[in-house]
PDB file of C-alpha atoms in Angstrom:
ATOM      1  CA  MET A   1      -8.123 -25.411 -12.807  1.00 57.00           C
ATOM      2  CA  ALA A   2      -7.364 -21.669 -12.722  1.00 56.00           C
ATOM      3  CA  SER A   3      -7.448 -21.847  -8.943  1.00 60.00           C
ATOM      4  CA  ASN A   4      -5.171 -24.876  -8.661  1.00 63.00           C
ATOM      5  CA  THR A   5      -2.603 -23.849 -11.265  1.00 58.00           C
ATOM      6  CA  ILE A   6      -2.242 -20.095 -10.896  1.00 61.00           C
ATOM      7  CA  GLY A   7      -4.328 -19.417  -7.788  1.00 72.00           C
ATOM      8  CA  PHE A   8      -6.882 -17.116  -9.346  1.00 78.00           C
ATOM      9  CA  ASP A   9     -10.314 -16.605  -7.861  1.00 80.00           C
ATOM     10  CA  LEU A  10     -12.713 -17.269 -10.736  1.00 75.00           C
ATOM     11  CA  GLU A  11     -15.176 -14.683  -9.443  1.00 78.00           C
ATOM     12  CA  ARG A  12     -12.445 -12.031  -9.499  1.00 79.00           C
ATOM     13  CA  ILE A  13     -11.273 -13.015 -12.966  1.00 79.00           C
ATOM     14  CA  GLY A  14     -14.787 -13.214 -14.342  1.00 81.00           C
ATOM     15  CA  LEU A  15     -16.636 -16.230 -15.686  1.00 79.00           C
ATOM     16  CA  ASN A  16     -16.641 -14.858 -19.233  1.00 85.00           C
ATOM     17  CA  SER A  17     -12.847 -14.628 -19.243  1.00 84.00           C
ATOM     18  CA  VAL A  18     -12.539 -18.208 -18.027  1.00 83.00           C
ATOM     19  CA  ILE A  19     -15.009 -19.481 -20.638  1.00 85.00           C
ATOM     20  CA  ARG A  20     -13.203 -17.591 -23.407  1.00 87.00           C
ATOM     21  CA  ALA A  21      -9.865 -19.048 -22.330  1.00 85.00           C
ATOM     22  CA  ALA A  22     -11.329 -22.556 -22.195  1.00 86.00           C
ATOM     23  CA  HIS A  23     -12.762 -22.157 -25.706  1.00 87.00           C
ATOM     24  CA  GLU A  24      -9.358 -21.117 -27.055  1.00 87.00           C
ATOM     25  CA  VAL A  25      -7.729 -24.197 -25.576  1.00 85.00           C
ATOM     26  CA  GLN A  26     -10.554 -26.407 -26.797  1.00 85.00           C
ATOM     27  CA  ALA A  27     -10.179 -25.092 -30.348  1.00 86.00           C
ATOM     28  CA  TYR A  28      -6.444 -25.774 -30.249  1.00 86.00           C
ATOM     29  CA  SER A  29      -6.632 -29.226 -28.685  1.00 85.00           C
ATOM     30  CA  ASN A  30      -9.885 -30.459 -30.269  1.00 82.00           C
ATOM     31  CA  ALA A  31     -11.096 -31.598 -26.857  1.00 84.00           C
ATOM     32  CA  SER A  32     -14.559 -33.098 -27.280  1.00 81.00           C
ATOM     33  CA  THR A  33     -15.653 -33.073 -23.633  1.00 83.00           C
ATOM     34  CA  ILE A  34     -15.121 -30.945 -20.553  1.00 81.00           C
ATOM     35  CA  GLU A  35     -13.371 -33.881 -18.910  1.00 82.00           C
ATOM     36  CA  THR A  36     -10.916 -34.159 -21.802  1.00 83.00           C
ATOM     37  CA  LEU A  37     -10.297 -30.423 -21.731  1.00 82.00           C
ATOM     38  CA  GLU A  38      -9.640 -30.485 -17.993  1.00 81.00           C
ATOM     39  CA  ASP A  39      -7.230 -33.389 -18.401  1.00 82.00           C
ATOM     40  CA  GLN A  40      -5.302 -31.489 -21.085  1.00 81.00           C
ATOM     41  CA  LEU A  41      -5.095 -28.376 -18.939  1.00 81.00           C
ATOM     42  CA  PHE A  42      -3.531 -30.394 -16.153  1.00 81.00           C
ATOM     43  CA  HIS A  43      -1.152 -32.520 -18.223  1.00 81.00           C
ATOM     44  CA  ASP A  44      -0.385 -30.580 -21.408  1.00 84.00           C
ATOM     45  CA  SER A  45       1.969 -27.664 -20.718  1.00 84.00           C
ATOM     46  CA  VAL A  46       1.151 -25.976 -24.052  1.00 88.00           C
ATOM     47  CA  CYS A  47      -2.588 -26.007 -23.355  1.00 86.00           C
ATOM     48  CA  ARG A  48      -2.044 -24.864 -19.796  1.00 85.00           C
ATOM     49  CA  GLN A  49       0.115 -21.921 -20.842  1.00 86.00           C
ATOM     50  CA  MET A  50      -2.396 -20.971 -23.538  1.00 87.00           C
ATOM     51  CA  PHE A  51      -5.104 -20.885 -20.878  1.00 85.00           C
ATOM     52  CA  ILE A  52      -2.933 -18.734 -18.608  1.00 85.00           C
ATOM     53  CA  GLU A  53      -2.031 -16.279 -21.377  1.00 87.00           C
ATOM     54  CA  SER A  54      -5.710 -15.823 -22.205  1.00 84.00           C
ATOM     55  CA  ILE A  55      -6.672 -15.055 -18.599  1.00 83.00           C
ATOM     56  CA  VAL A  56      -3.738 -12.844 -17.622  1.00 81.00           C
ATOM     57  CA  VAL A  57      -3.848  -9.217 -18.753  1.00 74.00           C
ATOM     58  CA  PRO A  58      -0.348  -7.707 -18.245  1.00 70.00           C
ATOM     59  CA  GLU A  59      -1.501  -4.083 -18.411  1.00 76.00           C
ATOM     60  CA  SER A  60       0.454  -1.409 -16.574  1.00 89.00           C
ATOM     61  CA  TRP A  61       2.425   1.772 -17.200  1.00 95.00           C
ATOM     62  CA  LEU A  62       5.639   3.470 -16.150  1.00 97.00           C
ATOM     63  CA  PHE A  63       5.551   5.132 -12.716  1.00 96.00           C
ATOM     64  CA  ARG A  64       2.039   3.930 -11.995  1.00 93.00           C
ATOM     65  CA  GLU A  65       1.084   5.695  -8.738  1.00 93.00           C
ATOM     66  CA  PRO A  66       4.078   8.114  -8.676  1.00 94.00           C
ATOM     67  CA  LYS A  67       4.021   8.594  -4.884  1.00 95.00           C
ATOM     68  CA  VAL A  68       4.759   4.905  -4.438  1.00 95.00           C
ATOM     69  CA  PHE A  69       7.848   5.171  -6.635  1.00 96.00           C
ATOM     70  CA  GLN A  70       9.008   8.291  -4.826  1.00 96.00           C
ATOM     71  CA  HIS A  71       8.855   6.370  -1.551  1.00 96.00           C
ATOM     72  CA  ILE A  72      10.583   3.335  -3.081  1.00 97.00           C
ATOM     73  CA  ASN A  73      13.429   5.500  -4.324  1.00 97.00           C
ATOM     74  CA  ILE A  74      13.881   7.217  -0.949  1.00 96.00           C
ATOM     75  CA  LEU A  75      13.782   3.851   0.823  1.00 96.00           C
ATOM     76  CA  LEU A  76      16.386   2.246  -1.425  1.00 97.00           C
ATOM     77  CA  CYS A  77      18.706   5.254  -1.441  1.00 97.00           C
ATOM     78  CA  GLU A  78      18.565   5.318   2.364  1.00 96.00           C
ATOM     79  CA  ARG A  79      19.540   1.652   2.510  1.00 96.00           C
ATOM     80  CA  LEU A  80      22.435   2.256   0.152  1.00 97.00           C
ATOM     81  CA  LYS A  81      23.964   4.575   2.725  1.00 96.00           C
ATOM     82  CA  ASN A  82      24.626   1.555   4.938  1.00 95.00           C
ATOM     83  CA  GLN A  83      25.055  -1.326   2.505  1.00 96.00           C
ATOM     84  CA  SER A  84      26.844  -1.888  -0.784  1.00 96.00           C
ATOM     85  CA  GLY A  85      23.828  -2.977  -2.795  1.00 97.00           C
ATOM     86  CA  VAL A  86      20.076  -3.552  -2.714  1.00 98.00           C
ATOM     87  CA  LYS A  87      18.037  -6.384  -4.181  1.00 98.00           C
ATOM     88  CA  ILE A  88      14.559  -5.822  -5.572  1.00 99.00           C
ATOM     89  CA  LEU A  89      11.887  -8.273  -6.745  1.00 99.00           C
ATOM     90  CA  SER A  90       9.100  -7.108  -9.057  1.00 98.00           C
ATOM     91  CA  ALA A  91       6.401  -9.771  -9.297  1.00 96.00           C
ATOM     92  CA  PRO A  92       4.223  -9.769 -11.267  1.00 95.00           C
ATOM     93  CA  CYS A  93       6.161  -7.461 -13.562  1.00 97.00           C
ATOM     94  CA  ALA A  94       3.776  -7.271 -16.566  1.00 95.00           C
ATOM     95  CA  ASN A  95       5.765  -5.845 -19.504  1.00 96.00           C
ATOM     96  CA  GLY A  96       8.543  -4.513 -17.277  1.00 97.00           C
ATOM     97  CA  GLU A  97       7.109  -1.088 -16.499  1.00 97.00           C
ATOM     98  CA  GLU A  98       7.533  -1.307 -12.723  1.00 98.00           C
ATOM     99  CA  ALA A  99      11.062  -2.726 -12.796  1.00 98.00           C
ATOM    100  CA  CYS A 100      12.264  -0.151 -15.323  1.00 98.00           C
ATOM    101  CA  SER A 101      10.666   2.657 -13.312  1.00 98.00           C
ATOM    102  CA  ILE A 102      12.610   1.621 -10.198  1.00 98.00           C
ATOM    103  CA  ALA A 103      15.871   1.339 -12.141  1.00 98.00           C
ATOM    104  CA  LEU A 104      15.324   4.709 -13.811  1.00 98.00           C
ATOM    105  CA  SER A 105      14.662   6.390 -10.454  1.00 97.00           C
ATOM    106  CA  LEU A 106      17.819   4.971  -8.895  1.00 98.00           C
ATOM    107  CA  LEU A 107      19.980   5.992 -11.849  1.00 98.00           C
ATOM    108  CA  GLU A 108      18.487   9.487 -11.771  1.00 97.00           C
ATOM    109  CA  SER A 109      19.394   9.641  -8.086  1.00 96.00           C
ATOM    110  CA  GLY A 110      23.035   9.106  -8.959  1.00 97.00           C
ATOM    111  CA  ARG A 111      23.222   5.426  -8.084  1.00 97.00           C
ATOM    112  CA  SER A 112      25.385   3.198 -10.254  1.00 96.00           C
ATOM    113  CA  GLN A 113      24.263  -0.009 -11.935  1.00 96.00           C
ATOM    114  CA  ASN A 114      26.311  -2.212  -9.619  1.00 95.00           C
ATOM    115  CA  GLN A 115      24.535  -0.827  -6.540  1.00 97.00           C
ATOM    116  CA  PHE A 116      21.220  -2.523  -7.235  1.00 98.00           C
ATOM    117  CA  ARG A 117      19.856  -5.683  -8.758  1.00 97.00           C
ATOM    118  CA  ILE A 118      16.286  -6.147  -9.948  1.00 98.00           C
ATOM    119  CA  ILE A 119      14.705  -9.516 -10.674  1.00 98.00           C
ATOM    120  CA  ALA A 120      11.288  -9.350 -12.335  1.00 98.00           C
ATOM    121  CA  THR A 121       8.923 -12.275 -12.862  1.00 98.00           C
ATOM    122  CA  ASP A 122       5.549 -12.896 -14.420  1.00 96.00           C
ATOM    123  CA  ILE A 123       3.512 -15.999 -15.148  1.00 93.00           C
ATOM    124  CA  SER A 124       2.888 -14.737 -18.694  1.00 94.00           C
ATOM    125  CA  ARG A 125       5.631 -15.764 -21.113  1.00 95.00           C
ATOM    126  CA  TYR A 126       4.325 -13.244 -23.617  1.00 93.00           C
ATOM    127  CA  ALA A 127       4.681 -10.444 -21.059  1.00 95.00           C
ATOM    128  CA  ILE A 128       8.224 -11.539 -20.180  1.00 97.00           C
ATOM    129  CA  LYS A 129       9.216 -11.658 -23.848  1.00 96.00           C
ATOM    130  CA  GLN A 130       7.887  -8.131 -24.273  1.00 96.00           C
ATOM    131  CA  ALA A 131       9.676  -6.970 -21.124  1.00 97.00           C
ATOM    132  CA  GLN A 132      12.957  -8.447 -22.312  1.00 98.00           C
ATOM    133  CA  SER A 133      12.667  -6.471 -25.552  1.00 98.00           C
ATOM    134  CA  GLY A 134      12.645  -3.183 -23.630  1.00 97.00           C
ATOM    135  CA  ILE A 135      10.027  -1.756 -25.996  1.00 98.00           C
ATOM    136  CA  PHE A 136       7.115   0.247 -24.559  1.00 97.00           C
ATOM    137  CA  SER A 137       3.992   1.550 -26.266  1.00 96.00           C
ATOM    138  CA  GLU A 138       2.837   5.144 -26.033  1.00 95.00           C
ATOM    139  CA  ASN A 139       0.253   4.046 -23.480  1.00 94.00           C
ATOM    140  CA  ALA A 140       3.017   3.234 -20.973  1.00 96.00           C
ATOM    141  CA  PHE A 141       3.988   6.912 -20.659  1.00 97.00           C
ATOM    142  CA  ARG A 142       0.799   8.325 -19.150  1.00 94.00           C
ATOM    143  CA  SER A 143       2.594   9.146 -15.857  1.00 93.00           C
ATOM    144  CA  ILE A 144       5.925  10.334 -17.266  1.00 93.00           C
ATOM    145  CA  ASP A 145       6.819  13.769 -18.643  1.00 93.00           C
ATOM    146  CA  GLU A 146       8.333  14.388 -22.079  1.00 95.00           C
ATOM    147  CA  THR A 147      11.744  15.411 -20.741  1.00 95.00           C
ATOM    148  CA  ARG A 148      12.169  12.158 -18.857  1.00 96.00           C
ATOM    149  CA  LYS A 149      10.747  10.182 -21.743  1.00 97.00           C
ATOM    150  CA  ASN A 150      13.149  11.632 -24.311  1.00 97.00           C
ATOM    151  CA  LYS A 151      16.144  11.210 -21.994  1.00 97.00           C
ATOM    152  CA  TRP A 152      15.685   7.529 -21.230  1.00 98.00           C
ATOM    153  CA  PHE A 153      13.750   6.212 -24.244  1.00 98.00           C
ATOM    154  CA  THR A 154      14.378   6.224 -27.999  1.00 98.00           C
ATOM    155  CA  PRO A 155      11.548   6.128 -30.575  1.00 97.00           C
ATOM    156  CA  THR A 156      11.602   3.125 -32.915  1.00 97.00           C
ATOM    157  CA  ALA A 157       9.215   1.595 -35.445  1.00 96.00           C
ATOM    158  CA  ARG A 158       7.964  -0.821 -32.765  1.00 96.00           C
ATOM    159  CA  GLY A 159       7.632   1.680 -29.919  1.00 97.00           C
ATOM    160  CA  TRP A 160       9.913   3.362 -27.407  1.00 98.00           C
ATOM    161  CA  GLN A 161      13.161   1.536 -26.620  1.00 98.00           C
ATOM    162  CA  VAL A 162      14.400   1.889 -23.040  1.00 98.00           C
ATOM    163  CA  ALA A 163      18.009   2.972 -22.528  1.00 98.00           C
ATOM    164  CA  PRO A 164      20.536   0.100 -22.226  1.00 97.00           C
ATOM    165  CA  GLU A 165      21.720   1.285 -18.806  1.00 97.00           C
ATOM    166  CA  ILE A 166      18.195   0.659 -17.483  1.00 98.00           C
ATOM    167  CA  GLN A 167      17.550  -2.581 -19.349  1.00 97.00           C
ATOM    168  CA  GLU A 168      20.842  -4.093 -18.202  1.00 96.00           C
ATOM    169  CA  THR A 169      19.924  -3.809 -14.521  1.00 97.00           C
ATOM    170  CA  VAL A 170      16.842  -6.052 -14.732  1.00 98.00           C
ATOM    171  CA  GLU A 171      16.630  -9.825 -15.182  1.00 98.00           C
ATOM    172  CA  PHE A 172      13.216 -10.947 -16.464  1.00 98.00           C
ATOM    173  CA  LEU A 173      11.974 -14.492 -15.797  1.00 98.00           C
ATOM    174  CA  ASP A 174       8.694 -16.278 -16.544  1.00 95.00           C
ATOM    175  CA  ARG A 175       7.865 -17.946 -13.244  1.00 95.00           C
ATOM    176  CA  ASN A 176       4.849 -18.973 -11.164  1.00 92.00           C
ATOM    177  CA  LEU A 177       5.241 -17.607  -7.625  1.00 93.00           C
ATOM    178  CA  LEU A 178       3.091 -20.428  -6.257  1.00 91.00           C
ATOM    179  CA  HIS A 179       5.586 -23.085  -7.316  1.00 90.00           C
ATOM    180  CA  SER A 180       7.852 -24.070  -4.434  1.00 85.00           C
ATOM    181  CA  HIS A 181      10.978 -24.235  -6.596  1.00 94.00           C
ATOM    182  CA  THR A 182      10.453 -20.621  -7.725  1.00 96.00           C
ATOM    183  CA  GLU A 183      11.023 -19.339  -4.193  1.00 95.00           C
ATOM    184  CA  TYR A 184      14.361 -21.090  -3.824  1.00 94.00           C
ATOM    185  CA  GLU A 185      15.451 -20.195  -7.360  1.00 97.00           C
ATOM    186  CA  LEU A 186      14.820 -16.509  -6.733  1.00 97.00           C
ATOM    187  CA  MET A 187      16.869 -16.602  -3.537  1.00 96.00           C
ATOM    188  CA  GLN A 188      19.679 -18.317  -5.397  1.00 95.00           C
ATOM    189  CA  LYS A 189      19.650 -15.798  -8.245  1.00 96.00           C
ATOM    190  CA  ALA A 190      19.591 -12.867  -5.829  1.00 96.00           C
ATOM    191  CA  GLU A 191      22.287 -14.521  -3.705  1.00 95.00           C
ATOM    192  CA  GLY A 192      20.152 -13.868  -0.663  1.00 95.00           C
ATOM    193  CA  ARG A 193      16.852 -12.296   0.225  1.00 97.00           C
ATOM    194  CA  PHE A 194      15.323  -9.077  -1.026  1.00 98.00           C
ATOM    195  CA  ASP A 195      15.369  -5.583   0.445  1.00 98.00           C
ATOM    196  CA  LEU A 196      12.168  -4.748  -1.415  1.00 98.00           C
ATOM    197  CA  ILE A 197       9.420  -6.784  -3.053  1.00 98.00           C
ATOM    198  CA  CYS A 198       6.807  -5.150  -5.255  1.00 98.00           C
ATOM    199  CA  CYS A 199       3.806  -7.470  -5.518  1.00 97.00           C
ATOM    200  CA  ARG A 200       1.059  -5.159  -6.689  1.00 95.00           C
ATOM    201  CA  ASN A 201      -2.407  -6.143  -7.863  1.00 92.00           C
ATOM    202  CA  LEU A 202      -1.943  -9.896  -7.586  1.00 92.00           C
ATOM    203  CA  LEU A 203      -3.106 -10.879  -4.096  1.00 93.00           C
ATOM    204  CA  VAL A 204      -6.519  -9.370  -4.730  1.00 91.00           C
ATOM    205  CA  TYR A 205      -7.155 -11.863  -7.558  1.00 89.00           C
ATOM    206  CA  PHE A 206      -6.155 -14.983  -5.610  1.00 90.00           C
ATOM    207  CA  THR A 207      -8.295 -17.397  -3.671  1.00 90.00           C
ATOM    208  CA  LYS A 208      -7.810 -17.165   0.088  1.00 90.00           C
ATOM    209  CA  PRO A 209      -5.693 -20.360   0.384  1.00 92.00           C
ATOM    210  CA  LYS A 210      -3.421 -19.350  -2.499  1.00 92.00           C
ATOM    211  CA  ARG A 211      -3.249 -15.798  -1.184  1.00 92.00           C
ATOM    212  CA  ASN A 212      -2.069 -17.054   2.190  1.00 93.00           C
ATOM    213  CA  LYS A 213       0.474 -19.301   0.490  1.00 94.00           C
ATOM    214  CA  LEU A 214       1.829 -16.395  -1.542  1.00 94.00           C
ATOM    215  CA  ILE A 215       2.084 -14.138   1.515  1.00 95.00           C
ATOM    216  CA  GLY A 216       4.132 -16.845   3.222  1.00 94.00           C
ATOM    217  CA  THR A 217       6.416 -17.009   0.191  1.00 95.00           C
ATOM    218  CA  LEU A 218       6.884 -13.239   0.199  1.00 96.00           C
ATOM    219  CA  VAL A 219       7.758 -13.314   3.901  1.00 95.00           C
ATOM    220  CA  ARG A 220      10.485 -15.874   3.300  1.00 95.00           C
ATOM    221  CA  LEU A 221      11.865 -13.944   0.327  1.00 97.00           C
ATOM    222  CA  LEU A 222      12.116 -10.679   2.279  1.00 96.00           C
ATOM    223  CA  LYS A 223      15.005  -9.715   4.509  1.00 96.00           C
ATOM    224  CA  PRO A 224      13.922  -9.363   8.172  1.00 91.00           C
ATOM    225  CA  ASN A 225      13.733  -5.595   7.714  1.00 92.00           C
ATOM    226  CA  GLY A 226      12.646  -5.777   4.080  1.00 96.00           C
ATOM    227  CA  GLU A 227       9.582  -3.980   2.763  1.00 97.00           C
ATOM    228  CA  LEU A 228       6.642  -5.090   0.654  1.00 98.00           C
ATOM    229  CA  VAL A 229       4.699  -2.908  -1.778  1.00 97.00           C
ATOM    230  CA  VAL A 230       1.139  -3.956  -2.654  1.00 96.00           C
ATOM    231  CA  GLY A 231      -1.690  -2.593  -4.772  1.00 94.00           C
ATOM    232  CA  ALA A 232      -4.206   0.016  -3.668  1.00 91.00           C
ATOM    233  CA  ALA A 233      -6.919  -2.594  -3.080  1.00 90.00           C
ATOM    234  CA  GLU A 234      -4.603  -4.966  -1.215  1.00 93.00           C
ATOM    235  CA  ALA A 235      -3.548  -3.033   1.887  1.00 91.00           C
ATOM    236  CA  VAL A 236      -6.496  -4.492   3.817  1.00 90.00           C
ATOM    237  CA  ILE A 237      -5.477  -8.020   2.828  1.00 91.00           C
ATOM    238  CA  LEU A 238      -2.253  -8.000   4.847  1.00 91.00           C
ATOM    239  CA  PRO A 239      -3.037  -8.844   8.507  1.00 87.00           C
ATOM    240  CA  ALA A 240      -2.444  -5.680  10.565  1.00 88.00           C
ATOM    241  CA  ARG A 241      -1.047  -7.673  13.489  1.00 89.00           C
ATOM    242  CA  ASP A 242       1.793  -8.910  11.260  1.00 91.00           C
ATOM    243  CA  TRP A 243       2.478  -5.932   8.992  1.00 95.00           C
ATOM    244  CA  GLU A 244       3.102  -2.276   9.781  1.00 94.00           C
ATOM    245  CA  PRO A 245       2.805   0.498   7.168  1.00 95.00           C
ATOM    246  CA  THR A 246       6.002   2.383   6.327  1.00 94.00           C
ATOM    247  CA  GLY A 247       4.847   4.488   3.378  1.00 93.00           C
ATOM    248  CA  PRO A 248       2.326   4.632   0.527  1.00 94.00           C
ATOM    249  CA  LEU A 249       1.114   1.032   0.090  1.00 95.00           C
ATOM    250  CA  THR A 250       4.395  -0.144   1.651  1.00 95.00           C
ATOM    251  CA  PHE A 251       4.654  -2.484   4.645  1.00 95.00           C
ATOM    252  CA  ARG A 252       7.277  -4.073   6.872  1.00 95.00           C
ATOM    253  CA  LEU A 253       6.820  -7.293   8.818  1.00 90.00           C
ATOM    254  CA  ARG A 254       6.497  -6.567  12.530  1.00 87.00           C
ATOM    255  CA  LYS A 255       9.498  -7.822  14.518  1.00 69.00           C
ATOM    256  CA  GLN A 256       7.490 -10.229  16.640  1.00 58.00           C
ATOM    257  CA  SER A 257       6.212 -11.923  13.462  1.00 60.00           C
ATOM    258  CA  ILE A 258       9.632 -12.667  11.993  1.00 56.00           C
ATOM    259  CA  ASN A 259      11.009 -16.198  12.005  1.00 54.00           C
ATOM    260  CA  SER A 260      14.031 -15.979   9.759  1.00 44.00           C
ATOM    261  CA  PRO A 261      14.994 -18.712   7.264  1.00 45.00           C
ATOM    262  CA  VAL A 262      17.930 -20.932   8.146  1.00 41.00           C
ATOM    263  CA  VAL A 263      21.012 -19.516   6.413  1.00 41.00           C
ATOM    264  CA  LYS A 264      24.719 -20.054   6.594  1.00 41.00           C
ATOM    265  CA  GLN A 265      26.960 -17.362   7.949  1.00 36.00           C
ATOM    266  CA  LYS A 266      27.507 -14.463   5.574  1.00 39.00           C
ATOM    267  CA  SER A 267      30.766 -14.668   3.709  1.00 38.00           C
ATOM    268  CA  ILE A 268      32.687 -12.094   1.741  1.00 33.00           C
ATOM    269  CA  GLN A 269      32.711 -13.090  -1.909  1.00 41.00           C
ATOM    270  CA  ARG A 270      33.956 -11.215  -4.929  1.00 36.00           C
ATOM    271  CA  ASN A 271      33.371 -12.277  -8.506  1.00 42.00           C
ATOM    272  CA  THR A 272      34.851 -10.080 -11.177  1.00 39.00           C
ATOM    273  CA  HIS A 273      32.954 -11.941 -13.869  1.00 41.00           C
ATOM    274  CA  LYS A 274      29.559 -10.889 -12.551  1.00 43.00           C
ATOM    275  CA  LYS A 275      28.176  -7.495 -13.277  1.00 44.00           C
ATOM    276  CA  HIS A 276      26.415  -7.235  -9.928  1.00 44.00           C
ATOM    277  CA  ASN A 277      29.163  -7.510  -7.328  1.00 41.00           C
ATOM    278  CA  PHE A 278      27.921  -7.009  -3.778  1.00 39.00           C
ATOM    279  CA  ALA A 279      30.426  -7.074  -0.959  1.00 36.00           C
ATOM    280  CA  GLU A 280      28.291  -9.301   1.222  1.00 37.00           C
ATOM    281  CA  VAL A 281      26.620 -12.357  -0.226  1.00 36.00           C
ATOM    282  CA  GLU A 282      24.175 -14.512   1.704  1.00 37.00           C
ATOM    283  CA  THR A 283      24.690 -18.201   0.954  1.00 32.00           C
ATOM    284  CA  ILE A 284      21.294 -19.849   1.306  1.00 33.00           C
ATOM    285  CA  GLN A 285      20.737 -23.434   2.331  1.00 32.00           C
ATOM    286  CA  CYS A 286      18.165 -25.456   0.485  1.00 32.00           C
ATOM    287  CA  GLY A 287      16.122 -26.046   3.627  1.00 32.00           C
ATOM    288  CA  TYR A 288      14.666 -23.267   5.731  1.00 32.00           C
ATOM    289  CA  ASN A 289      11.988 -22.822   8.325  1.00 35.00           C
ATOM    290  CA  LYS A 290       8.610 -21.481   7.447  1.00 37.00           C
ATOM    291  CA  PRO A 291       7.441 -18.448   9.420  1.00 35.00           C
ATOM    292  CA  THR A 292       5.018 -19.042  12.259  1.00 31.00           C
ATOM    293  CA  ILE A 293       2.613 -16.358  11.053  1.00 33.00           C
ATOM    294  CA  LEU A 294      -1.058 -17.232  10.950  1.00 32.00           C
ATOM    295  CA  PHE A 295      -3.227 -15.676   8.267  1.00 32.00           C
ATOM    296  CA  ASP A 296      -6.617 -16.822   9.438  1.00 31.00           C
ATOM    297  CA  ASN A 297      -8.174 -13.355   9.470  1.00 33.00           C
ATOM    298  CA  VAL A 298      -7.257 -12.356   5.936  1.00 35.00           C
ATOM    299  CA  THR A 299     -10.224 -10.626   4.369  1.00 34.00           C
ATOM    300  CA  SER A 300     -11.155  -9.981   0.784  1.00 34.00           C
ATOM    301  CA  THR A 301     -11.396  -6.474  -0.542  1.00 36.00           C
ATOM    302  CA  PRO A 302     -14.885  -5.055  -0.816  1.00 35.00           C
TER     303      PRO A 302
END
């Protein structure tokens, strides 16, 4: 069930974690047999989400792997020299640490809020609720100095509250990246494809078929010259013939591997009611071609 619904490799997750999650659902649903439990996991959305929440551990921290964020900031600032805005996807986003780190970096670099848009997703509704609150525990600051911390965060009884100018630049959504409608919804919300996608420490936990499916989704969500950031253990997962490194754990799809989605011609649109107002907006059609990339030689990490 974990493999079919959220794509996880049970060996990577750990049998004990799966058993614990199943017991929690069983206690809630009073399932008397394994068959009944399995049926509830497939057909009862409450039981299914309970199972997911028990398996997923949304643990991260601000500016995790600082060199990666330095490269991300340089990359995005360079793009902003030639375009009015950049679009970033953080998925999975955990409690919002990665998305807020990117926003903080861009604001520190003198970029304004209307020059970038960040959409952040996670399969955990609990994690998204926490991310939307903008509250971070002390543990999230292990890679950030006190000066930066005190400038952008305010101590509260619940933890450290991120500054409104950071929080306002990120839209948090609970979504499953393996669902086909999620891909189209993200493109609609972003009004086009993404300049940068951060998908760190997710591929390594997926089964090979689901991993290949997710890579295909990421390809279609990226602009032709967009870049993908992965986790430290995931660089070997991306097929070298299709992806070229551009920085620390950052990759760009090789030109010969690109088969762009079908899109309408770009049109100039302005909407004074929207906070994020990019000069050029890509209007996406519902149907688009899948890339012709083959992922038959994807290997698991040691």
